[in-house]
Amino acid sequence: MDDEADAAAVAFCRRLRPRLVGTLSLISGDPGTAEELSQEALARAWSNWSRLRELEEPAAAAWVFRTATNLASSWLRRLAAERRAVARLAGRSIGGARGEPDLADTLAVRRQVATLPRRQRTALVLRYYADLPVSQVAAVMGCSPGTVKSLTSKAVHALRLGMALGIGEEVRDGA
Amino acid sequence: MARDLAELLRQAAHVPAEPLDAGDLRRRGRRLRRRRRVVRGVALTVLLVMVPVGMAGIGYLRSREPGVADRPAVTVPPPPEAPPQRTANAIRPPTRAEGSDEVMPVVFLDGTSAEVVYPKALDLAGLRARPAGSAELAGCCARDFFVPPGGAAWFADAGERLARLSGAGGRQVTVWPAPESEGAGRYLVFQFGSWWVGVWDQAGGSAMTDQQLADWAAHLDGQQTSEGFLVLRPDGPLRLVGPGTAKAAPRLEFGAPDERMVALTLGPCPRASTTRSADGAQLLAETCRPEWAMSVEVHGDPDWVESVLDGLKIRGVRAPP
C-alpha cells in the first residue's frame, strides 16, 4: 500500500473507530471486547482498502459494521458456551454487571440493552447509536428493511417497559 | 417527558480513551494480507496441479472410447445470457369492495391466509406486498429470506454468477456474490414464479459451507399462488420458522419502511394493545388483537398511521392447509 492510500485508510479508521467501539460495547456489553473487535474489524478494512476506497464512505462504513457485528456474533456465541461451561463447573448460574462505576441511568440502559435478544439489540444499536439508515442496517444484518423496523420497534418497546423511560407512548385498549 | 433514545445510548456506550493505534492497525492488516496471499497461493497451486491431472485423465478416458477420432471437433458456445430484468419483486394483491371498505385476501409464506379489511381511501394493496420470514436448516443455522426490490437484477448487480445448484423439483438455484457494500458472502437465489428470493450465507457471524448451501437448494420448494403470493414448502432438514418465535416469523410487508409501511407478522397476541414510538418526524405503531393471531406494524406520517390504526381489521385467519 502506498503512503497516500495508507494515510487515507488510517484516517477512515480513525473517523469510524469511536462510533464502532461504542456500537460494539452496546452489542457485546464489554468495553474491552468492543475495543479489541473494533481493532480487528478496522484491520480488515485496512487490508481490504484497495476495494473499500472505491466505495462511498457510508458504504465502506457499512462494510466495516457488518464485519464487526459478525465478529461480535461469533464472540457472543463463544462467550455463551464458556459461561454455560463455567456455570456447570461452578454449579450455579453466572450473570450480573461488571460493576463499573457510572451513572445509574447509564448502567440501567446498558443492563436493559444487554437483556434484549441479539437481533433486536444489534438493530437498535446500529440504527439509533451508530445512526445508520434502515437500508444499511438491513444490509449489515442481512434482512429486509421492514424486519429492521420491526426489530427496532420491539427493542424500543422492551426498553420502555424495562426502564419506564417514556420513550414513545403506549396505549392499551380492549381486554 | 419522552427522552431521546439516541442520547441515552450515547451516554451508555463506551468511548475509547486511547486514540487509534495506527501501528497496531497496520501490523494486523499486513498479517491479514499475508494470510490471504497464502490461502490464495495454496488454492492456486491446487488448481494448477489438479487441472492438468484432471485433463490428462479425461484425455486418457476419451482416447479409449471407440471412434472418438471420427467425431467432428465442433463445440457450440452457449448463447450469452442477457442481464436479468429489473422487477418490482412485489405484488399488488387483488381486492374486492365491501361497502366503503376494501377487502384484501392475503397469504403468508407458510400458507396461513387471512383477510385484511380497510377503508378504500387507504389503498393498502397499492403499497404492494412483499413476503419475509426465515427458515432453519437442522444442524446449521437459521437464515432470513431476502426479497429485494429489483428481483434478479439486485443479485446480478453484485457481479458474475458463481454457481448453479440443483434445486427441489428440478429447479435451478443460483449462487451470487454479496454486493461489495455488504462485505464477504454469497447469496443463494431462488425463483418461484415472479418472486426472486435470496438467502445470505453469512448472517449470525458464520458462513454456510458449500454442502449447507446445497442442502438449502435441495430442500426449499415453493410456488406462487393464483393471487400472486409466495408460499414456501421446505422439506427434510429445512423448516420454516413459525409464528411466535424469536426468529423472523412469516410476515407480509406493504410499502417501504422509509415512507409508508404496513407489516403483518404472524404470532400470538396475549392481549389487545397498541404502542406508538416516534421515529424522527414519523410514527411507528404496533397493534395486535388476540383474534388476529398476528401483529400489525404501521409506519409513516402520524396522521396516516392513525388512519390505518382506526380503520384496519383482520379476519378469517386460517392456518396452512
Short mmCIF file of C-alpha atoms in Angstrom, two decimals:
data_model
loop_
_atom_site.label_atom_id
_atom_site.label_comp_id
_atom_site.label_asym_id
_atom_site.label_seq_id
_atom_site.Cartn_x
_atom_site.Cartn_y
_atom_site.Cartn_z
CA MET A 1 0.00 0.00 0.00
CA ASP A 2 1.44 3.38 -0.93
CA ASP A 3 1.71 6.22 1.59
CA GLU A 4 -1.28 8.09 0.24
CA ALA A 5 -3.56 5.04 0.41
CA ASP A 6 -2.25 4.18 3.87
CA ALA A 7 -2.98 7.69 5.11
CA ALA A 8 -6.50 7.57 3.66
CA ALA A 9 -7.17 4.14 5.20
CA VAL A 10 -5.90 5.18 8.63
CA ALA A 11 -7.90 8.43 8.50
CA PHE A 12 -11.04 6.46 7.60
CA CYS A 13 -10.43 4.04 10.50
CA ARG A 14 -9.77 6.92 12.87
CA ARG A 15 -13.07 8.60 11.92
CA LEU A 16 -15.07 5.41 12.26
CA ARG A 17 -13.50 3.99 15.43
CA PRO A 18 -15.37 5.88 18.21
CA ARG A 19 -18.77 5.00 16.68
CA LEU A 20 -17.66 1.43 16.05
CA VAL A 21 -16.32 0.90 19.59
CA GLY A 22 -19.50 2.42 21.05
CA THR A 23 -21.68 0.19 18.88
CA LEU A 24 -19.80 -2.97 19.81
CA SER A 25 -19.77 -2.03 23.50
CA LEU A 26 -23.57 -1.89 23.46
CA ILE A 27 -23.88 -5.13 21.49
CA SER A 28 -21.28 -7.07 23.48
CA GLY A 29 -21.74 -5.35 26.85
CA ASP A 30 -17.98 -5.34 27.33
CA PRO A 31 -15.82 -2.26 26.59
CA GLY A 32 -12.57 -4.23 26.35
CA THR A 33 -14.02 -6.70 23.89
CA ALA A 34 -15.54 -3.81 21.93
CA GLU A 35 -12.12 -2.20 21.53
CA GLU A 36 -10.48 -5.47 20.50
CA LEU A 37 -13.18 -6.43 17.98
CA SER A 38 -13.19 -2.90 16.57
CA GLN A 39 -9.45 -3.01 16.03
CA GLU A 40 -9.80 -6.36 14.25
CA ALA A 41 -12.61 -5.08 12.01
CA LEU A 42 -10.64 -1.93 11.20
CA ALA A 43 -7.53 -4.00 10.41
CA ARG A 44 -9.65 -5.97 7.94
CA ALA A 45 -10.79 -2.67 6.42
CA TRP A 46 -7.15 -1.53 6.16
CA SER A 47 -6.14 -4.80 4.50
CA ASN A 48 -9.06 -4.50 2.02
CA TRP A 49 -8.54 -0.80 1.39
CA SER A 50 -7.94 -1.23 -2.34
CA ARG A 51 -11.57 -2.42 -2.62
CA LEU A 52 -13.12 -0.18 0.04
CA ARG A 53 -11.60 3.02 -1.35
CA GLU A 54 -13.77 2.56 -4.45
CA LEU A 55 -16.91 2.85 -2.32
CA GLU A 56 -18.64 5.92 -0.95
CA GLU A 57 -17.76 6.39 2.73
CA PRO A 58 -21.20 5.31 4.08
CA ALA A 59 -20.99 2.07 2.07
CA ALA A 60 -17.43 1.45 3.26
CA ALA A 61 -18.56 2.12 6.83
CA ALA A 62 -21.43 -0.36 6.38
CA TRP A 63 -18.86 -2.97 5.27
CA VAL A 64 -16.89 -2.41 8.48
CA PHE A 65 -20.03 -2.51 10.65
CA ARG A 66 -21.05 -5.76 9.01
CA THR A 67 -17.61 -7.27 9.63
CA ALA A 68 -17.64 -6.01 13.21
CA THR A 69 -21.13 -7.29 14.03
CA ASN A 70 -20.20 -10.69 12.59
CA LEU A 71 -17.13 -10.75 14.84
CA ALA A 72 -19.31 -9.74 17.79
CA SER A 73 -21.82 -12.50 17.00
CA SER A 74 -19.06 -15.10 16.96
CA TRP A 75 -17.66 -13.72 20.22
CA LEU A 76 -21.10 -13.79 21.90
CA ARG A 77 -21.62 -17.40 20.85
CA ARG A 78 -18.25 -18.39 22.29
CA LEU A 79 -18.94 -16.43 25.46
CA ALA A 80 -22.32 -18.11 25.93
CA ALA A 81 -20.68 -21.52 25.55
CA GLU A 82 -17.94 -20.59 28.03
CA ARG A 83 -20.48 -19.27 30.53
CA ARG A 84 -22.52 -22.45 30.28
CA ALA A 85 -19.38 -24.49 30.84
CA VAL A 86 -18.25 -22.38 33.81
CA ALA A 87 -21.76 -22.44 35.30
CA ARG A 88 -21.81 -26.21 35.01
CA LEU A 89 -18.46 -26.46 36.78
CA ALA A 90 -19.41 -24.00 39.48
CA GLY A 91 -22.88 -25.47 39.86
CA ARG A 92 -24.50 -22.05 39.76
CA SER A 93 -25.69 -19.51 37.26
CA ILE A 94 -23.45 -16.70 36.16
CA GLY A 95 -24.52 -13.19 35.35
CA GLY A 96 -24.52 -9.66 36.63
CA ALA A 97 -22.86 -6.45 35.67
CA ARG A 98 -19.17 -5.74 35.89
CA GLY A 99 -19.84 -3.10 38.49
CA GLU A 100 -18.10 -0.34 36.61
CA PRO A 101 -18.63 2.94 38.43
CA ASP A 102 -21.03 5.04 36.39
CA LEU A 103 -24.28 6.96 36.48
CA ALA A 104 -27.33 4.94 37.45
CA ASP A 105 -29.08 5.73 34.16
CA THR A 106 -26.11 4.64 32.11
CA LEU A 107 -25.88 1.35 33.95
CA ALA A 108 -29.62 0.85 33.63
CA VAL A 109 -29.52 1.45 29.87
CA ARG A 110 -26.56 -0.92 29.47
CA ARG A 111 -28.31 -3.58 31.51
CA GLN A 112 -31.55 -3.24 29.57
CA VAL A 113 -29.81 -3.23 26.19
CA ALA A 114 -27.90 -6.35 27.24
CA THR A 115 -31.17 -8.17 28.02
CA LEU A 116 -32.57 -7.63 24.51
CA PRO A 117 -32.45 -10.57 22.07
CA ARG A 118 -29.32 -10.31 19.93
CA ARG A 119 -31.06 -9.33 16.68
CA GLN A 120 -33.13 -6.65 18.40
CA ARG A 121 -30.05 -5.32 20.20
CA THR A 122 -28.00 -5.19 17.01
CA ALA A 123 -30.75 -3.44 15.04
CA LEU A 124 -31.39 -0.94 17.82
CA VAL A 125 -27.73 -0.04 18.31
CA LEU A 126 -26.93 0.21 14.60
CA ARG A 127 -30.00 2.33 13.96
CA TYR A 128 -30.05 4.65 16.98
CA TYR A 129 -26.46 4.70 18.16
CA ALA A 130 -24.40 4.13 15.01
CA ASP A 131 -27.02 6.20 13.18
CA LEU A 132 -27.08 4.01 10.09
CA PRO A 133 -30.14 4.38 7.84
CA VAL A 134 -32.62 1.50 7.84
CA SER A 135 -31.43 0.27 4.44
CA GLN A 136 -27.83 0.00 5.68
CA VAL A 137 -28.82 -1.72 8.91
CA ALA A 138 -30.70 -4.21 6.72
CA ALA A 139 -27.58 -4.70 4.57
CA VAL A 140 -25.41 -5.15 7.67
CA MET A 141 -27.81 -7.69 9.19
CA GLY A 142 -28.79 -9.49 6.01
CA CYS A 143 -32.52 -8.98 6.43
CA SER A 144 -35.23 -6.83 4.89
CA PRO A 145 -35.59 -3.15 5.85
CA GLY A 146 -39.06 -3.94 7.16
CA THR A 147 -37.58 -6.51 9.51
CA VAL A 148 -35.16 -3.87 10.79
CA LYS A 149 -38.10 -1.60 11.54
CA SER A 150 -39.83 -4.42 13.32
CA LEU A 151 -36.77 -5.37 15.38
CA THR A 152 -36.06 -1.77 16.43
CA SER A 153 -39.70 -1.20 17.26
CA LYS A 154 -39.75 -4.27 19.53
CA ALA A 155 -36.44 -3.26 21.10
CA VAL A 156 -37.66 0.25 21.85
CA HIS A 157 -40.85 -1.19 23.30
CA ALA A 158 -38.91 -3.62 25.51
CA LEU A 159 -36.58 -0.85 26.69
CA ARG A 160 -39.51 1.36 27.54
CA LEU A 161 -41.19 -1.38 29.54
CA GLY A 162 -37.95 -2.24 31.28
CA MET A 163 -36.92 1.25 32.21
CA ALA A 164 -40.10 3.33 32.24
CA LEU A 165 -38.15 5.88 30.26
CA GLY A 166 -41.13 7.36 28.50
CA ILE A 167 -39.70 6.67 25.05
CA GLY A 168 -42.79 6.99 22.89
CA GLU A 169 -46.24 6.37 24.31
CA GLU A 170 -48.22 3.22 24.93
CA VAL A 171 -51.96 2.83 24.75
CA ARG A 172 -53.66 -0.38 25.73
CA ASP A 173 -57.19 -0.99 24.69
CA GLY A 174 -59.61 -3.87 24.85
CA ALA A 175 -59.27 -6.82 27.18
CA MET B 1 -41.42 13.52 29.20
CA ALA B 2 -40.09 11.43 26.38
CA ARG B 3 -36.32 11.04 26.49
CA ASP B 4 -34.21 10.74 23.42
CA LEU B 5 -33.18 7.14 22.94
CA ALA B 6 -30.18 8.03 20.81
CA GLU B 7 -28.87 10.29 23.59
CA LEU B 8 -29.34 7.56 26.20
CA LEU B 9 -27.43 5.10 24.05
CA ARG B 10 -24.68 7.64 23.51
CA GLN B 11 -24.33 8.00 27.28
CA ALA B 12 -24.33 4.25 27.79
CA ALA B 13 -21.84 3.43 25.03
CA HIS B 14 -18.18 3.04 25.84
CA VAL B 15 -15.99 5.78 24.40
CA PRO B 16 -12.40 4.67 23.80
CA ALA B 17 -9.98 6.64 25.93
CA GLU B 18 -6.95 5.95 23.75
CA PRO B 19 -6.68 7.17 20.16
CA LEU B 20 -6.46 4.68 17.30
CA ASP B 21 -3.21 2.70 17.44
CA ALA B 22 -2.28 3.08 13.78
CA GLY B 23 0.84 0.95 14.16
CA ASP B 24 -1.16 -1.99 15.50
CA LEU B 25 -3.75 -1.46 12.75
CA ARG B 26 -1.06 -1.73 10.04
CA ARG B 27 0.58 -4.78 11.68
CA ARG B 28 -2.74 -6.63 11.87
CA GLY B 29 -3.72 -5.50 8.39
CA ARG B 30 -0.42 -6.75 6.91
CA ARG B 31 -0.83 -10.07 8.74
CA LEU B 32 -4.33 -10.46 7.27
CA ARG B 33 -2.98 -9.70 3.80
CA ARG B 34 -0.19 -12.26 4.19
CA ARG B 35 -2.71 -14.86 5.34
CA ARG B 36 -4.93 -14.11 2.33
CA ARG B 37 -1.95 -14.41 -0.02
CA VAL B 38 -1.02 -17.76 1.48
CA VAL B 39 -4.57 -19.08 1.13
CA ARG B 40 -4.77 -17.85 -2.47
CA GLY B 41 -1.37 -19.36 -3.21
CA VAL B 42 -2.40 -22.74 -1.86
CA ALA B 43 -5.67 -22.61 -3.81
CA LEU B 44 -3.82 -21.66 -7.00
CA THR B 45 -1.27 -24.44 -6.51
CA VAL B 46 -4.03 -27.00 -6.01
CA LEU B 47 -5.74 -25.69 -9.15
CA LEU B 48 -2.52 -25.78 -11.19
CA VAL B 49 -1.87 -29.36 -10.13
CA MET B 50 -5.42 -30.66 -10.36
CA VAL B 51 -6.41 -29.16 -13.73
CA PRO B 52 -3.63 -30.77 -15.82
CA VAL B 53 -4.06 -34.05 -13.95
CA GLY B 54 -7.81 -33.94 -14.50
CA MET B 55 -7.44 -33.04 -18.18
CA ALA B 56 -4.90 -35.78 -18.70
CA GLY B 57 -7.29 -38.23 -17.08
CA ILE B 58 -10.19 -37.11 -19.27
CA GLY B 59 -7.95 -37.30 -22.37
CA TYR B 60 -6.90 -40.82 -21.44
CA LEU B 61 -10.51 -41.96 -20.92
CA ARG B 62 -11.63 -40.37 -24.20
CA SER B 63 -8.76 -41.96 -26.09
CA ARG B 64 -10.17 -45.33 -25.02
CA GLU B 65 -13.65 -44.60 -26.46
CA PRO B 66 -14.20 -46.21 -29.89
CA GLY B 67 -14.40 -43.89 -32.86
CA VAL B 68 -13.60 -40.79 -30.90
CA ALA B 69 -11.21 -39.57 -33.57
CA ASP B 70 -14.00 -39.58 -36.19
CA ARG B 71 -16.20 -37.19 -34.29
CA PRO B 72 -16.19 -33.60 -35.52
CA ALA B 73 -14.41 -31.43 -33.00
CA VAL B 74 -17.01 -28.69 -33.09
CA THR B 75 -18.23 -27.04 -29.94
CA VAL B 76 -21.08 -24.59 -29.93
CA PRO B 77 -20.60 -21.85 -27.36
CA PRO B 78 -23.67 -21.24 -25.22
CA PRO B 79 -25.57 -18.08 -26.16
CA PRO B 80 -24.60 -15.13 -23.97
CA GLU B 81 -27.04 -14.66 -21.11
CA ALA B 82 -28.96 -11.40 -21.13
CA PRO B 83 -28.72 -9.45 -17.87
CA PRO B 84 -31.76 -10.14 -15.70
CA GLN B 85 -34.67 -7.76 -15.91
CA ARG B 86 -35.26 -5.38 -13.01
CA THR B 87 -38.63 -6.27 -11.49
CA ALA B 88 -40.64 -4.90 -8.58
CA ASN B 89 -40.39 -8.25 -6.78
CA ALA B 90 -43.64 -7.26 -5.10
CA ILE B 91 -47.30 -7.67 -6.00
CA ARG B 92 -50.45 -5.60 -5.89
CA PRO B 93 -52.84 -8.12 -4.35
CA PRO B 94 -56.36 -8.34 -5.77
CA THR B 95 -59.08 -6.79 -3.62
CA ARG B 96 -62.88 -6.64 -3.57
CA ALA B 97 -65.22 -3.90 -2.38
CA GLU B 98 -67.42 -4.35 0.68
CA GLY B 99 -69.41 -1.16 1.28
CA SER B 100 -66.93 1.63 1.88
CA ASP B 101 -64.20 -0.87 2.70
CA GLU B 102 -61.76 -2.83 0.61
CA VAL B 103 -61.12 -6.50 1.41
CA MET B 104 -57.71 -7.90 0.57
CA PRO B 105 -57.17 -11.66 0.95
CA VAL B 106 -53.54 -12.35 1.86
CA VAL B 107 -51.39 -15.47 2.09
CA PHE B 108 -48.19 -15.72 4.15
CA LEU B 109 -45.04 -17.68 3.32
CA ASP B 110 -46.19 -20.65 5.40
CA GLY B 111 -49.61 -20.78 3.71
CA THR B 112 -51.55 -19.05 6.50
CA SER B 113 -54.31 -16.97 4.94
CA ALA B 114 -56.40 -14.04 6.19
CA GLU B 115 -58.46 -11.12 5.01
CA VAL B 116 -57.30 -7.55 5.60
CA VAL B 117 -60.16 -5.03 5.66
CA TYR B 118 -59.59 -1.29 5.47
CA PRO B 119 -61.26 1.91 4.22
CA LYS B 120 -60.86 2.21 0.44
CA ALA B 121 -59.05 5.55 0.73
CA LEU B 122 -56.08 3.88 2.43
CA ASP B 123 -55.40 1.69 -0.64
CA LEU B 124 -53.05 -0.64 1.23
CA ALA B 125 -52.94 -3.01 -1.75
CA GLY B 126 -51.50 -0.14 -3.79
CA LEU B 127 -48.45 -0.08 -1.49
CA ARG B 128 -47.61 -3.52 -2.94
CA ALA B 129 -46.85 -6.61 -0.86
CA ARG B 130 -43.58 -8.43 -0.32
CA PRO B 131 -43.10 -11.52 1.89
CA ALA B 132 -40.48 -12.02 4.60
CA GLY B 133 -39.64 -14.79 7.01
CA SER B 134 -36.92 -17.28 7.76
CA ALA B 135 -36.10 -20.96 7.77
CA GLU B 136 -33.73 -23.13 9.78
CA LEU B 137 -31.54 -25.91 8.44
CA ALA B 138 -31.08 -28.68 11.01
CA GLY B 139 -27.54 -28.76 12.35
CA CYS B 140 -26.69 -25.48 10.69
CA CYS B 141 -28.47 -22.25 11.03
CA ALA B 142 -31.48 -20.03 10.58
CA ARG B 143 -31.49 -17.52 7.76
CA ASP B 144 -33.89 -14.77 6.70
CA PHE B 145 -35.41 -14.79 3.24
CA PHE B 146 -34.48 -11.65 1.38
CA VAL B 147 -36.87 -10.44 -1.33
CA PRO B 148 -35.20 -7.30 -2.73
CA PRO B 149 -36.76 -4.67 -4.97
CA GLY B 150 -35.25 -5.24 -8.41
CA GLY B 151 -35.58 -9.02 -8.16
CA ALA B 152 -32.93 -10.99 -10.04
CA ALA B 153 -31.18 -7.77 -11.09
CA TRP B 154 -30.45 -6.89 -7.44
CA PHE B 155 -28.35 -10.05 -7.11
CA ALA B 156 -26.79 -9.80 -10.58
CA ASP B 157 -25.69 -6.21 -9.91
CA ALA B 158 -23.08 -7.55 -7.47
CA GLY B 159 -21.10 -9.47 -10.07
CA GLU B 160 -20.92 -12.70 -12.04
CA ARG B 161 -22.92 -15.75 -11.04
CA LEU B 162 -20.74 -18.11 -9.00
CA ALA B 163 -22.58 -21.41 -9.41
CA ARG B 164 -25.74 -23.26 -10.32
CA LEU B 165 -27.15 -25.81 -7.90
CA SER B 166 -29.82 -28.47 -8.27
CA GLY B 167 -32.93 -27.33 -6.50
CA ALA B 168 -36.06 -29.10 -5.27
CA GLY B 169 -38.32 -30.29 -8.10
CA GLY B 170 -35.62 -29.82 -10.73
CA ARG B 171 -35.49 -26.10 -10.07
CA GLN B 172 -32.26 -24.23 -10.86
CA VAL B 173 -30.87 -22.37 -7.89
CA THR B 174 -28.03 -19.93 -8.42
CA VAL B 175 -25.29 -18.55 -6.21
CA TRP B 176 -24.19 -14.90 -6.46
CA PRO B 177 -21.61 -12.83 -4.62
CA ALA B 178 -22.93 -10.44 -1.99
CA PRO B 179 -22.68 -6.78 -3.03
CA GLU B 180 -19.37 -5.13 -2.17
CA SER B 181 -21.06 -2.90 0.39
CA GLU B 182 -22.09 -5.99 2.34
CA GLY B 183 -18.60 -7.42 2.57
CA ALA B 184 -17.93 -11.08 2.11
CA GLY B 185 -20.52 -13.73 1.44
CA ARG B 186 -22.78 -15.28 -1.12
CA TYR B 187 -26.47 -15.25 -1.85
CA LEU B 188 -28.35 -18.39 -2.73
CA VAL B 189 -31.04 -17.22 -5.15
CA PHE B 190 -34.35 -18.98 -5.82
CA GLN B 191 -37.06 -18.17 -8.33
CA PHE B 192 -40.66 -19.07 -7.57
CA GLY B 193 -42.98 -17.70 -10.25
CA SER B 194 -42.28 -13.98 -10.43
CA TRP B 195 -40.61 -13.94 -6.99
CA TRP B 196 -36.84 -13.80 -6.54
CA VAL B 197 -35.75 -14.85 -3.07
CA GLY B 198 -32.23 -14.64 -1.64
CA VAL B 199 -30.66 -16.44 1.31
CA TRP B 200 -27.43 -14.85 2.57
CA ASP B 201 -24.81 -17.36 3.73
CA GLN B 202 -23.11 -15.10 6.28
CA ALA B 203 -25.66 -13.98 8.86
CA GLY B 204 -25.07 -14.58 12.54
CA GLY B 205 -21.30 -14.43 12.41
CA SER B 206 -20.63 -17.59 10.45
CA ALA B 207 -20.71 -18.58 6.81
CA MET B 208 -22.52 -21.63 5.48
CA THR B 209 -20.45 -24.35 3.84
CA ASP B 210 -20.96 -25.37 0.20
CA GLN B 211 -22.74 -28.50 1.42
CA GLN B 212 -25.12 -26.46 3.56
CA LEU B 213 -25.87 -24.20 0.59
CA ALA B 214 -26.59 -27.30 -1.50
CA ASP B 215 -28.92 -28.57 1.26
CA TRP B 216 -30.86 -25.30 1.26
CA ALA B 217 -31.14 -25.50 -2.52
CA ALA B 218 -32.28 -29.12 -2.49
CA HIS B 219 -34.90 -28.72 0.24
CA LEU B 220 -36.55 -25.38 -0.42
CA ASP B 221 -39.51 -25.59 -2.76
CA GLY B 222 -42.28 -23.09 -3.24
CA GLN B 223 -44.88 -21.66 -5.56
CA GLN B 224 -46.77 -18.55 -6.40
CA THR B 225 -50.49 -18.67 -5.59
CA SER B 226 -53.10 -17.61 -8.12
CA GLU B 227 -53.35 -14.26 -6.27
CA GLY B 228 -49.59 -13.81 -6.63
CA PHE B 229 -48.44 -14.56 -3.07
CA LEU B 230 -45.37 -16.67 -2.37
CA VAL B 231 -45.79 -19.89 -0.37
CA LEU B 232 -42.68 -21.87 0.57
CA ARG B 233 -42.62 -25.61 1.18
CA PRO B 234 -39.32 -26.74 2.68
CA ASP B 235 -38.80 -30.40 3.45
CA GLY B 236 -36.29 -32.74 5.09
CA PRO B 237 -33.85 -30.90 7.35
CA LEU B 238 -35.16 -27.47 6.37
CA ARG B 239 -38.07 -25.99 8.36
CA LEU B 240 -39.81 -22.62 8.13
CA VAL B 241 -39.51 -20.63 11.33
CA GLY B 242 -43.00 -20.48 12.72
CA PRO B 243 -45.04 -17.73 14.34
CA GLY B 244 -44.26 -16.56 17.85
CA THR B 245 -40.55 -17.38 17.89
CA ALA B 246 -37.62 -15.05 18.49
CA LYS B 247 -36.53 -15.53 14.88
CA ALA B 248 -38.21 -13.94 11.88
CA ALA B 249 -41.75 -15.31 11.65
CA PRO B 250 -43.76 -15.25 8.39
CA ARG B 251 -44.52 -11.69 7.51
CA LEU B 252 -46.01 -9.53 4.75
CA GLU B 253 -44.73 -6.03 4.20
CA PHE B 254 -46.66 -3.39 2.27
CA GLY B 255 -44.84 -0.24 1.14
CA ALA B 256 -41.34 0.90 2.03
CA PRO B 257 -40.01 1.39 5.55
CA ASP B 258 -38.63 4.84 4.81
CA GLU B 259 -42.02 6.03 3.58
CA ARG B 260 -45.35 4.42 4.43
CA MET B 261 -45.32 0.82 5.52
CA VAL B 262 -47.73 -1.71 6.97
CA ALA B 263 -46.27 -5.05 8.06
CA LEU B 264 -48.27 -8.07 9.22
CA THR B 265 -46.30 -10.59 11.30
CA LEU B 266 -47.81 -13.91 12.37
CA GLY B 267 -47.61 -14.55 16.09
CA PRO B 268 -49.73 -14.82 19.20
CA CYS B 269 -51.11 -11.69 20.82
CA PRO B 270 -51.76 -12.25 24.52
CA ARG B 271 -53.84 -9.08 24.92
CA ALA B 272 -55.08 -6.25 22.75
CA SER B 273 -52.55 -3.48 22.68
CA THR B 274 -51.27 -0.60 20.60
CA THR B 275 -47.89 1.00 21.07
CA ARG B 276 -46.54 4.10 19.40
CA SER B 277 -42.91 5.16 19.06
CA ALA B 278 -41.59 8.31 17.44
CA ASP B 279 -39.00 7.81 14.71
CA GLY B 280 -37.89 11.29 13.75
CA ALA B 281 -40.87 13.05 12.19
CA GLN B 282 -42.54 9.71 11.55
CA LEU B 283 -44.56 7.49 13.81
CA LEU B 284 -44.14 3.75 14.21
CA ALA B 285 -47.11 1.95 15.77
CA GLU B 286 -47.61 -1.71 16.56
CA THR B 287 -51.03 -3.10 17.25
CA CYS B 288 -52.48 -6.54 17.82
CA ARG B 289 -55.69 -8.28 18.85
CA PRO B 290 -55.78 -11.85 20.18
CA GLU B 291 -58.27 -12.88 17.45
CA TRP B 292 -55.95 -11.64 14.69
CA ALA B 293 -53.14 -14.10 15.56
CA MET B 294 -50.72 -11.53 14.18
CA SER B 295 -49.28 -8.14 14.97
CA VAL B 296 -49.53 -5.17 12.64
CA GLU B 297 -46.84 -2.52 12.39
CA VAL B 298 -47.64 0.79 10.76
CA HIS B 299 -45.00 3.34 9.86
CA GLY B 300 -45.38 6.74 8.23
CA ASP B 301 -46.57 10.26 8.87
CA PRO B 302 -48.58 10.38 12.10
CA ASP B 303 -51.96 11.22 10.51
CA TRP B 304 -51.72 8.32 8.08
CA VAL B 305 -50.62 5.91 10.82
CA GLU B 306 -53.61 6.91 12.96
CA SER B 307 -55.97 6.43 9.96
CA VAL B 308 -54.64 2.91 9.45
CA LEU B 309 -54.91 2.09 13.17
CA ASP B 310 -58.52 3.35 13.16
CA GLY B 311 -59.64 1.58 10.01
CA LEU B 312 -57.70 -1.68 9.75
CA LYS B 313 -59.26 -5.04 10.64
CA ILE B 314 -58.03 -8.60 10.20
CA ARG B 315 -60.45 -11.50 9.89
CA GLY B 316 -60.74 -15.05 8.62
CA VAL B 317 -57.28 -16.14 9.73
CA ARG B 318 -56.74 -19.75 8.63
CA ALA B 319 -53.80 -21.98 9.40
CA PRO B 320 -51.94 -23.52 6.44
CA PRO B 321 -53.83 -26.39 4.76
#
